[in-house]
CSV table of C-alpha atoms in Angstrom, one decimal:
chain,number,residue,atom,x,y,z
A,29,UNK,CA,30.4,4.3,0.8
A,30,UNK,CA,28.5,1.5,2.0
A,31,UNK,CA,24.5,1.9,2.8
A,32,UNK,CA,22.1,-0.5,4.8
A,33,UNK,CA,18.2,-0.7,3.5
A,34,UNK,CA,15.8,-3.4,4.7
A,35,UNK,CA,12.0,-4.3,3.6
A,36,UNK,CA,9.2,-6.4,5.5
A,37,UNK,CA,6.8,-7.0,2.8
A,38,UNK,CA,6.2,-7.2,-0.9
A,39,UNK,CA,5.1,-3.6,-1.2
A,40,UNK,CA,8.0,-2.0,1.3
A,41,UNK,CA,10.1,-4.5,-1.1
A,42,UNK,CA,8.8,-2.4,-4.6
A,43,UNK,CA,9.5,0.5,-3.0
A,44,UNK,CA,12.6,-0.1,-1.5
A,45,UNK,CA,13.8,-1.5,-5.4
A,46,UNK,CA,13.3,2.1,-6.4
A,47,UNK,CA,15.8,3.5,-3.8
A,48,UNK,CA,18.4,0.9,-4.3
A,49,UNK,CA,18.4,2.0,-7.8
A,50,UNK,CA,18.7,5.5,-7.4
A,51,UNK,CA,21.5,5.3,-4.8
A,52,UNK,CA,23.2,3.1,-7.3
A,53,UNK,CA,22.6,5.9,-10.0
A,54,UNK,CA,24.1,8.5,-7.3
A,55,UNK,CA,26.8,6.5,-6.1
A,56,UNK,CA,28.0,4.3,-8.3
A,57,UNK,CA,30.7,3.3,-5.9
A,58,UNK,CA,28.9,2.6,-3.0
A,59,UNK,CA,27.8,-1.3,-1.8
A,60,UNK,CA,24.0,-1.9,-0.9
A,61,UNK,CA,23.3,-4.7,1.4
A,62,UNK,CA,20.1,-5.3,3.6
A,63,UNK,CA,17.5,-7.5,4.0
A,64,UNK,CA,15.8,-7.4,0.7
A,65,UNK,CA,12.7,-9.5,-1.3
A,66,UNK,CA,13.4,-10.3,-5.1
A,67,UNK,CA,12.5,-6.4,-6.6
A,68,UNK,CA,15.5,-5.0,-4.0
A,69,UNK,CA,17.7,-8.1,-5.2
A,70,UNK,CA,17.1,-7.4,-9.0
A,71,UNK,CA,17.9,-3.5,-8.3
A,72,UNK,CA,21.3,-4.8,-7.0
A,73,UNK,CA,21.0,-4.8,-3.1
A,74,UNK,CA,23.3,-8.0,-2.0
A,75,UNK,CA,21.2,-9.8,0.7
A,76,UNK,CA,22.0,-10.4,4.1
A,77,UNK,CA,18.9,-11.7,4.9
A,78,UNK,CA,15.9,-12.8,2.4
A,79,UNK,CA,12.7,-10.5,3.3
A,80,UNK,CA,10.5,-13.9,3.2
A,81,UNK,CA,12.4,-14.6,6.5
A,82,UNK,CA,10.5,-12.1,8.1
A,83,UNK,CA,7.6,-11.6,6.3
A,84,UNK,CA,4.5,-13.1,8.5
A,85,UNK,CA,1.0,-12.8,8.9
A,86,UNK,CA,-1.4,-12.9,11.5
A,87,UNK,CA,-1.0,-13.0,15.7
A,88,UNK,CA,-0.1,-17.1,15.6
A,89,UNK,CA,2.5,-16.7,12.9
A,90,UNK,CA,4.1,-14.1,14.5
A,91,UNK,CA,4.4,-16.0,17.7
A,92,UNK,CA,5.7,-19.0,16.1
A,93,UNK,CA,7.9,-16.5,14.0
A,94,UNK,CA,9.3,-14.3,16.8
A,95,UNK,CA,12.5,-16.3,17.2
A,96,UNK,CA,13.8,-16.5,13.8
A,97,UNK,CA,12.8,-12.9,13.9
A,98,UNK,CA,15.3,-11.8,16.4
A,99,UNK,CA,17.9,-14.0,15.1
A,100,UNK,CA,17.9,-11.9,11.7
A,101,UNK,CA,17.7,-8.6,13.9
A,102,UNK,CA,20.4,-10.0,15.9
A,103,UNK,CA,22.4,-11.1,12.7
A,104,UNK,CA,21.8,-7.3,11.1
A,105,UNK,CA,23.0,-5.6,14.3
A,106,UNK,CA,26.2,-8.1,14.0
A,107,UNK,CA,26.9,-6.9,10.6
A,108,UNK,CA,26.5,-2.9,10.9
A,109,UNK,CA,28.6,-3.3,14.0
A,110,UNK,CA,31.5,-4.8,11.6
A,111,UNK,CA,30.9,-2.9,8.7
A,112,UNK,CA,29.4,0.6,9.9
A,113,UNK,CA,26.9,1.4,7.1
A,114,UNK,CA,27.4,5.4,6.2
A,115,UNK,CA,23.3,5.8,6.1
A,116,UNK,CA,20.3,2.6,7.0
A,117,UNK,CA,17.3,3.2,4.9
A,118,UNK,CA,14.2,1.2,6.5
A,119,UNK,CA,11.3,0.9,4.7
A,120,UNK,CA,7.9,0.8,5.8
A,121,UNK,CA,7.2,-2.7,8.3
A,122,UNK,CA,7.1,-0.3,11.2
A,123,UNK,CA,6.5,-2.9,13.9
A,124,UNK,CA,10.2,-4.8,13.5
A,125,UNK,CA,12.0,-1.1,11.8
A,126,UNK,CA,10.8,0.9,14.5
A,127,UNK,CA,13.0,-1.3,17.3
A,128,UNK,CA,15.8,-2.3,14.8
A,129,UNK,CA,16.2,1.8,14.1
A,130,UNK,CA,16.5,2.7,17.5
A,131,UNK,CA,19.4,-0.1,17.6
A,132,UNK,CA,21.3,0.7,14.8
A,133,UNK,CA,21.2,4.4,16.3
A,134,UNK,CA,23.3,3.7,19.3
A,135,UNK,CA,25.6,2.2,17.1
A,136,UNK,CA,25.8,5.8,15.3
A,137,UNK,CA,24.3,5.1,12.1
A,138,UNK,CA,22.1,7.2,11.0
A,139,UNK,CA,18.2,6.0,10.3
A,140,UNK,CA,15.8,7.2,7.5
A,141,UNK,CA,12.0,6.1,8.2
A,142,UNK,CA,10.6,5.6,4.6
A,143,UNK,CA,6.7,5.4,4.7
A,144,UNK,CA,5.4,6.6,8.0
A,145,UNK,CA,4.0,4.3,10.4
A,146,UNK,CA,0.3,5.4,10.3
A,147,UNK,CA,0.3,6.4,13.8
A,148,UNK,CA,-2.5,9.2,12.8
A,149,UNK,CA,-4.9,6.7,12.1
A,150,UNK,CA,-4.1,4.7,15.6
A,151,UNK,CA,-1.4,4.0,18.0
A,152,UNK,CA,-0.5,7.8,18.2
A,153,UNK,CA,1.1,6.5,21.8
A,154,UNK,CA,4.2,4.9,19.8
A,155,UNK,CA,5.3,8.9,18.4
A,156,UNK,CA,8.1,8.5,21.6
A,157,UNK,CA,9.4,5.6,20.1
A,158,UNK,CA,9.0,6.5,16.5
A,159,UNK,CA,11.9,9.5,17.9
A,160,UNK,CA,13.9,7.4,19.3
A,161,UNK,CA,14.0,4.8,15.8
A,162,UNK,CA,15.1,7.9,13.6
A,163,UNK,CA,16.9,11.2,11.8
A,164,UNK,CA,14.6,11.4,9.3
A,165,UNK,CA,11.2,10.7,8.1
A,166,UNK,CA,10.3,10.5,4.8
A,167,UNK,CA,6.0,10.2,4.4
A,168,UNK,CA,4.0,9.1,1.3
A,169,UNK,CA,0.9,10.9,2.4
A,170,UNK,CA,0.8,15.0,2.0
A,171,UNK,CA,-1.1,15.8,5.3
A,172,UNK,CA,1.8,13.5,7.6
A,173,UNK,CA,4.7,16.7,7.5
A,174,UNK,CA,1.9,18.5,9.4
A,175,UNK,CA,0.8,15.8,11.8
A,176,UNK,CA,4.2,14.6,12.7
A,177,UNK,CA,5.5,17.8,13.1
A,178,UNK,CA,3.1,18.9,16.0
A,179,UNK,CA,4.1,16.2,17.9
A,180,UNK,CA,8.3,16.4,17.6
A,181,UNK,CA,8.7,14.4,14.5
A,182,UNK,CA,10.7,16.5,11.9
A,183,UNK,CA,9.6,14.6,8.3
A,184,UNK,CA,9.1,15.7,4.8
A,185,UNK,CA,6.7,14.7,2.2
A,186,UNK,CA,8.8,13.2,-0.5
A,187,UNK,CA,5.8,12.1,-3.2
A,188,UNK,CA,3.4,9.4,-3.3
A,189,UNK,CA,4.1,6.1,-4.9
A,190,UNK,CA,1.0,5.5,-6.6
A,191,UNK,CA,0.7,8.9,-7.8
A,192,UNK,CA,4.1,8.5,-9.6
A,193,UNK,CA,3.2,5.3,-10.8
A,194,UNK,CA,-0.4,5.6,-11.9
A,195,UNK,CA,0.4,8.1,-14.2
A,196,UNK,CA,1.4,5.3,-17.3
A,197,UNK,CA,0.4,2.4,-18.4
A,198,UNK,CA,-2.8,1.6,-20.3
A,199,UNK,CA,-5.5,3.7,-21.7
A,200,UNK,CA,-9.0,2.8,-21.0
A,201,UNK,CA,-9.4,2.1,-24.6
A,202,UNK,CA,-6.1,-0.1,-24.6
A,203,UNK,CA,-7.4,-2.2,-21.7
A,204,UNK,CA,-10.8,-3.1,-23.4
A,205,UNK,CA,-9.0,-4.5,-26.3
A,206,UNK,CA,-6.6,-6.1,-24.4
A,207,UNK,CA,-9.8,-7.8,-22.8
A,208,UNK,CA,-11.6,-8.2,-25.7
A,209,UNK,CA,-14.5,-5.4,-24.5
A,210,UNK,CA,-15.5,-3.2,-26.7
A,211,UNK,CA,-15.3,0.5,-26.6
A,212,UNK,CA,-19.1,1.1,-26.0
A,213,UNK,CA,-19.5,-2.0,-23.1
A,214,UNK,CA,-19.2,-0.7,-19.6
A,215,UNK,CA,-16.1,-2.2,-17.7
A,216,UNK,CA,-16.4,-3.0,-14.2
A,217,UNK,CA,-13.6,-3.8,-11.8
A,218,UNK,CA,-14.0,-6.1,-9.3
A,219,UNK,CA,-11.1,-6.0,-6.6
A,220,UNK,CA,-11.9,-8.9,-3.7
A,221,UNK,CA,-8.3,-8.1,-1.9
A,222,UNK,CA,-5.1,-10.1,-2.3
A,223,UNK,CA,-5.1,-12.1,1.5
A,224,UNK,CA,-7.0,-15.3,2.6
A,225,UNK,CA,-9.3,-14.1,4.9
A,226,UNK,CA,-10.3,-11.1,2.4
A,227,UNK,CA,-11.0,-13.7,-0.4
A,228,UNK,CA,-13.2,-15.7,1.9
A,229,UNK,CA,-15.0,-12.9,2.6
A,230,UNK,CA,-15.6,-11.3,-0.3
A,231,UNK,CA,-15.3,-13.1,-3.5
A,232,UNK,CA,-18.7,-14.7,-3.0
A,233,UNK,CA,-20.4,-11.6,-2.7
A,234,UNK,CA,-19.0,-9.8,-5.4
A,235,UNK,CA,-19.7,-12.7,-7.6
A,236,UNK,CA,-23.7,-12.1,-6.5
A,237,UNK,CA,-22.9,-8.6,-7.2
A,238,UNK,CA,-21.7,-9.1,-10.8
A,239,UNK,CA,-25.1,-11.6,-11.4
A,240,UNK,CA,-27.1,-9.0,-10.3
A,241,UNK,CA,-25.5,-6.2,-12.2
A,242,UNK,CA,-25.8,-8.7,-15.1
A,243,UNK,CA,-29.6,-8.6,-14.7
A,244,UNK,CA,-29.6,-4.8,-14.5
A,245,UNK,CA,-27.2,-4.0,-17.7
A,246,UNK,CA,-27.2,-7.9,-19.4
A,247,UNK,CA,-23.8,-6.1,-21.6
A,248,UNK,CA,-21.3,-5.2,-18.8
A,249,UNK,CA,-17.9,-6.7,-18.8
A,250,UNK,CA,-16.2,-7.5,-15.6
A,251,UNK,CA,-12.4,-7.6,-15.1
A,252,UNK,CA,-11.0,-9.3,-11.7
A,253,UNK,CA,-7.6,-8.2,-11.4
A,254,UNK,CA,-5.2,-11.3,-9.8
A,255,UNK,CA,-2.4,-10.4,-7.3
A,256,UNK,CA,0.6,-12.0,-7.4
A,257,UNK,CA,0.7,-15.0,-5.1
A,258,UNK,CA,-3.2,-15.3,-5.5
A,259,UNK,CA,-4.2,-18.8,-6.8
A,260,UNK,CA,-7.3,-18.8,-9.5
A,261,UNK,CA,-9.3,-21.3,-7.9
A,262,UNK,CA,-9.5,-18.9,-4.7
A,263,UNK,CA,-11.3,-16.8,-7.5
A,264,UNK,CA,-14.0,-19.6,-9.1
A,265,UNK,CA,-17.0,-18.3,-8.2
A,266,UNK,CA,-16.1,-14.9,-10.1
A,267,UNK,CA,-15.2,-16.7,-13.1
A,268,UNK,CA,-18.0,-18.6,-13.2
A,269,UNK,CA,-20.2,-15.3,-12.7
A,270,UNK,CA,-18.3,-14.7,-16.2
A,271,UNK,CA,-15.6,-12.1,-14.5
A,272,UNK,CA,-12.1,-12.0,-17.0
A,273,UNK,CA,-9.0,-12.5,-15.1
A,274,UNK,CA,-6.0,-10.0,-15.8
A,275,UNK,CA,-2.7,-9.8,-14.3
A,276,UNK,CA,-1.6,-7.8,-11.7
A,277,UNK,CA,2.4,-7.6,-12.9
A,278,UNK,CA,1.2,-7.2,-16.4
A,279,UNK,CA,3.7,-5.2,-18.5
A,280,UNK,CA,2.1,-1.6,-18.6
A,281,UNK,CA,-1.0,-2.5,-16.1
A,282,UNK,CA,-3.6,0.2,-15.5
A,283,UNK,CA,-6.9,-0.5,-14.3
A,284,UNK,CA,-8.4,2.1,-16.2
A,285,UNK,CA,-12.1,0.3,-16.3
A,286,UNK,CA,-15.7,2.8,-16.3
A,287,UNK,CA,-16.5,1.5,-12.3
A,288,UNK,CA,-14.9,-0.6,-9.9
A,289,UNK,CA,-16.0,-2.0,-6.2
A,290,UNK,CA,-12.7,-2.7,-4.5
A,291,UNK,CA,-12.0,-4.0,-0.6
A,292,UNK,CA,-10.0,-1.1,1.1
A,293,UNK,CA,-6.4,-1.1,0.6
A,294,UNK,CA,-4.0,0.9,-1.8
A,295,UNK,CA,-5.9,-0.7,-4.9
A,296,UNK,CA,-8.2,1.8,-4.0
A,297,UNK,CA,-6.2,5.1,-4.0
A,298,UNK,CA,-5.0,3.3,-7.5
A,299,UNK,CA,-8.3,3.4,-8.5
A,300,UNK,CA,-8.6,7.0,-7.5
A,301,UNK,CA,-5.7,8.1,-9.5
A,302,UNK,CA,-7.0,6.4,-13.1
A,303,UNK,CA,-10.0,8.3,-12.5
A,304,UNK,CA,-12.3,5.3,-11.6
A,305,UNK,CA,-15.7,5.6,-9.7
A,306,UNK,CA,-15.5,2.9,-7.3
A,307,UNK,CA,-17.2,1.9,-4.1
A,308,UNK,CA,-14.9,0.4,-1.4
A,309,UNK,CA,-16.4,-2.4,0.4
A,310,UNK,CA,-14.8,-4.5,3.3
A,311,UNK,CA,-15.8,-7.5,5.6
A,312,UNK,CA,-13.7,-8.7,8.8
A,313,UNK,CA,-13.8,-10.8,12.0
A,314,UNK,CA,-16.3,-9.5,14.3
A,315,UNK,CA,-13.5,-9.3,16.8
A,316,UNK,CA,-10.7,-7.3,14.1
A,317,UNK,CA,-13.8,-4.8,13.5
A,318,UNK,CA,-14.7,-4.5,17.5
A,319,UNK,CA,-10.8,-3.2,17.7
A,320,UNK,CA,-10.8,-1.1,14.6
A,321,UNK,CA,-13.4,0.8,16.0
A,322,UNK,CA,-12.2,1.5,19.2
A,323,UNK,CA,-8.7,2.3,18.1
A,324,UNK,CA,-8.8,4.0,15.2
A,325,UNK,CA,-9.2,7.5,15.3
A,326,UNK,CA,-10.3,8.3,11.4
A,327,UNK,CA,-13.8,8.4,10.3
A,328,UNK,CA,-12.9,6.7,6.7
A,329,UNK,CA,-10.9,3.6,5.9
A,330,UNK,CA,-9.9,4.4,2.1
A,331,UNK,CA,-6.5,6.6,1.5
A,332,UNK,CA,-8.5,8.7,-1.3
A,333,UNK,CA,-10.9,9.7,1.3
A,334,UNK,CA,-8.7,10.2,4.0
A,335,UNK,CA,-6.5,12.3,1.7
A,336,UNK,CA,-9.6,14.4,0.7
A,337,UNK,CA,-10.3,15.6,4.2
A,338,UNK,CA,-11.2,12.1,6.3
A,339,UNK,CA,-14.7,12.2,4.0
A,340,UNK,CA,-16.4,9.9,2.1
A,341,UNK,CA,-15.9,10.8,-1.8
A,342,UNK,CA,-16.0,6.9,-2.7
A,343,UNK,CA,-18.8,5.8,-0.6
A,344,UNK,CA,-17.7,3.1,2.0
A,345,UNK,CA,-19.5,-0.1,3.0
A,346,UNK,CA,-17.8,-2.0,5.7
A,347,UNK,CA,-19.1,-4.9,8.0
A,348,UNK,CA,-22.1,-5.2,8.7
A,349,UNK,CA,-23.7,-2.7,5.7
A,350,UNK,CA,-21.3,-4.5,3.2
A,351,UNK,CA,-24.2,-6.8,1.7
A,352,UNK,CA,-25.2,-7.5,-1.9
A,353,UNK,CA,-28.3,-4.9,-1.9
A,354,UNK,CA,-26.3,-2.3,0.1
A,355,UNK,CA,-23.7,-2.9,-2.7
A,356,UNK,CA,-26.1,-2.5,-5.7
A,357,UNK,CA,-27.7,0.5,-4.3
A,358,UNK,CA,-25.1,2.4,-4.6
A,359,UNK,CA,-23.8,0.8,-7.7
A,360,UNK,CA,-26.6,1.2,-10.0
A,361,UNK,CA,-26.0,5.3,-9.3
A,362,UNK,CA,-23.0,4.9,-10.8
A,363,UNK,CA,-23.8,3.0,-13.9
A,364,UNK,CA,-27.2,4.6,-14.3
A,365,UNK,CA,-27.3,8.5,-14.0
A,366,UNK,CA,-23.4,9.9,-14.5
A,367,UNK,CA,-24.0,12.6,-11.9
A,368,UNK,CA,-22.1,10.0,-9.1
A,369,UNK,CA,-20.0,9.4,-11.1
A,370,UNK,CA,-18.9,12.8,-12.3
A,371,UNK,CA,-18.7,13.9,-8.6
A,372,UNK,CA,-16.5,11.5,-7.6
A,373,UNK,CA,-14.0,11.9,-10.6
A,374,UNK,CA,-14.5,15.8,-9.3
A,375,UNK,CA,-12.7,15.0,-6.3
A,376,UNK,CA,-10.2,12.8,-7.8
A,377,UNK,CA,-8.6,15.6,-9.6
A,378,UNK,CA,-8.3,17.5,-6.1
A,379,UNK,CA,-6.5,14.3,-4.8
A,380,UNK,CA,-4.1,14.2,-8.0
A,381,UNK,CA,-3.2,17.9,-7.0
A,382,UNK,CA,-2.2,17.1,-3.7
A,383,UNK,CA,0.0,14.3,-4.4
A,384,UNK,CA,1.7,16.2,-6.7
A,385,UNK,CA,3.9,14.3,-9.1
A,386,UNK,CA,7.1,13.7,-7.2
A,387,UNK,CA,10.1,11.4,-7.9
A,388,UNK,CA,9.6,9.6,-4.7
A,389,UNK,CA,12.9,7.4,-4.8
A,390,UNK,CA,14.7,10.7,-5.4
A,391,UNK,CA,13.4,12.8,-2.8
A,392,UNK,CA,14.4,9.3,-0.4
A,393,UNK,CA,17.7,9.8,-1.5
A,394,UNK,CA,17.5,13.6,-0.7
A,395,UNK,CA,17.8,13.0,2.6
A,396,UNK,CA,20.3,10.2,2.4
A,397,UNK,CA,22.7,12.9,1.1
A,398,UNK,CA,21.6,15.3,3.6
A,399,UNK,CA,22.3,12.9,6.5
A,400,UNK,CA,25.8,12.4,5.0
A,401,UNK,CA,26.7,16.0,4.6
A,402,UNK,CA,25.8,16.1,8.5
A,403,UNK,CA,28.2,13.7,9.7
């Protein structure tokens, strides 16, 4: 038995770790290979290609990219040809999976999709190629089954991620005293987003934030969780607004803090799932927002929201209205009179109940073993 599974990005590359390992578990026989980061590597997937080869950012790096690109697509297609993997598993990265899937295809192998392209949100156009790329489709988000499936897409909802993983890790209590807060001090969360461009743009205003919710409640703590690959300095001005750095691979991390104002992204949904009021924030190029809103098709940008019927649970301030007094005025709710707060961790429950609590690597394999039983 011999199985194929290739990863884009660091987060496809977590994900994809936790497949690797339970097709190891299931068949203990089998070889892995594919292009996998350092989790997939350390789960036991032997590398034809390292992920960092592919993984670019941005329309210039891509360009300058696009050749080495094709030469590890052209390198994979090589390989399966020779050694005619039993099932390929690709994982999220849709933009390079979708064409590699409808390759390996015509060679006969059968494709699982893991993580949905988010062609619901925009680029609904690409569902005839999305066909064409694979058997099966495995989705992350509970509303996709039904979304897909009126447009010719058969996929299942195998579990969400963060809802599988969000249930451990530290208590609320147990990551004040790992901080050094006590109990009775209000913890705030201040997420400024992992990439260049989102630092730029918002660490300096959610330092002002954390002055000014200094001057409104002179006791509240502030944690600033950092990402791996994040430098500190990129963070300064937060430490100097007195913000407490913790790890984001830390052993057992949960951000389990009283309120949190995070820029859009899964830290968000995390957020969601530890029962955290938090306002999502976010600042682009005027030219990436001019797109957004012409092509996407959703009125909210944050998964919780979406999840919860396309509304806005945690309130969203984005662009232009994401400025230090929009920020505190709906901030101060939250630490002041408990009734935002509770109606938000309302909601949360809701979302928790539609995610469900799934093994998601198991339900991925699933369908691995269904594909094989077909052929």
């Amino acid at each position: 038995m011999r199985f194929f599974i290739s990863a884009g990005e660091t987060s496809g590359d977590m994900h994809a770790a936790t497949v690797v390992a339970e097709l190891q578990n299931r068949f203990p026989a089998a070889s892995i290979h594919g292009i996998a980061g350092s989790g997939m590597q350390a789960a036991g997937c032997l590398p034809l290609h390292d992920m960092a080869e592919l993984n670019v950012m941005g329309f210039g790096e891509v360009l300058a990219a696009l050749s080495r690109i094709r030469r590890v697509e052209a390198s994979v297609l090589d390989w399966c040809k020779e050694q005619r993997p039993d099932v390929a598993v690709l994982v999220d990265f849709s933009s390079f999976h979708m064409r590699l899937g409808r390759k390996l295809r015509k060679l006969g192998i059968p494709v699982i999709h893991f993580i949905a392209p988010k062609l619901w949100a925009w680029g609904s156009w690409r569902v005839r190629k999305l066909i064409r790329s694979q058997d099966a489709l495995a989705c992350i988000l509970p509303f996709e089954p039904e979304w897909f499936g009126e447009r010719g897409v058969g996929a299942r909802y195998v579990g969400n991620p963060s809802a599988e993983s969000c249930v451990a890790g530290w208590t609320s209590a147990e990551l004040k005293q790992r901080l050094g807060v006590r109990e009775e001090q209000t913890l705030l969360a201040l997420l400024p987003g992992s990439r260049p461009q989102e630092l730029r743009a918002h660490v300096p205003l959610l330092a002002e934030v954390l002055q000014q919710a200094r001057q409104h409640a002179p006791d509240i703590a502030c944690v600033v969780p950092v990402a791996p690959g994040v430098e500190m300095h990129a963070l300064d001005a937060l430490w100097q607004a007195g913000a407490v750095p913790l790890k984001r691979e830390e052993q057992g991390y949960a951000l389990r803090a009283d309120l949190a104002v995070a820029v859009s992204g899964t830290a968000t949904l995390e957020l969601a799932l530890w029962d955290v009021p938090t306002l999502l924030v976010y600042k682009t190029s005027a030219l990436f927002a001019f797109l957004a809103r012409r092509l996407v098709q959703l009125r909210c940008a944050g998964l919780a929201n979406i999840i919860l019927g396309d509304k806005p649970v945690m309130p969203e301030l984005i662009q232009q209205a994401c400025t230090v007094d929009n920020i505190m005025a709906h901030l101060l709710p939250l630490l002041d009179d408990g009734k935002s707060a509770a109606a938000q961790r309302t909601a949360f429950k809701q979302l928790r109940q539609r995610l469900g609590q799934h093994k998601v690597a198991a339900g991925v394999v699933d369908m691995v073993e269904e594909l094989l039983a077909t052929r």
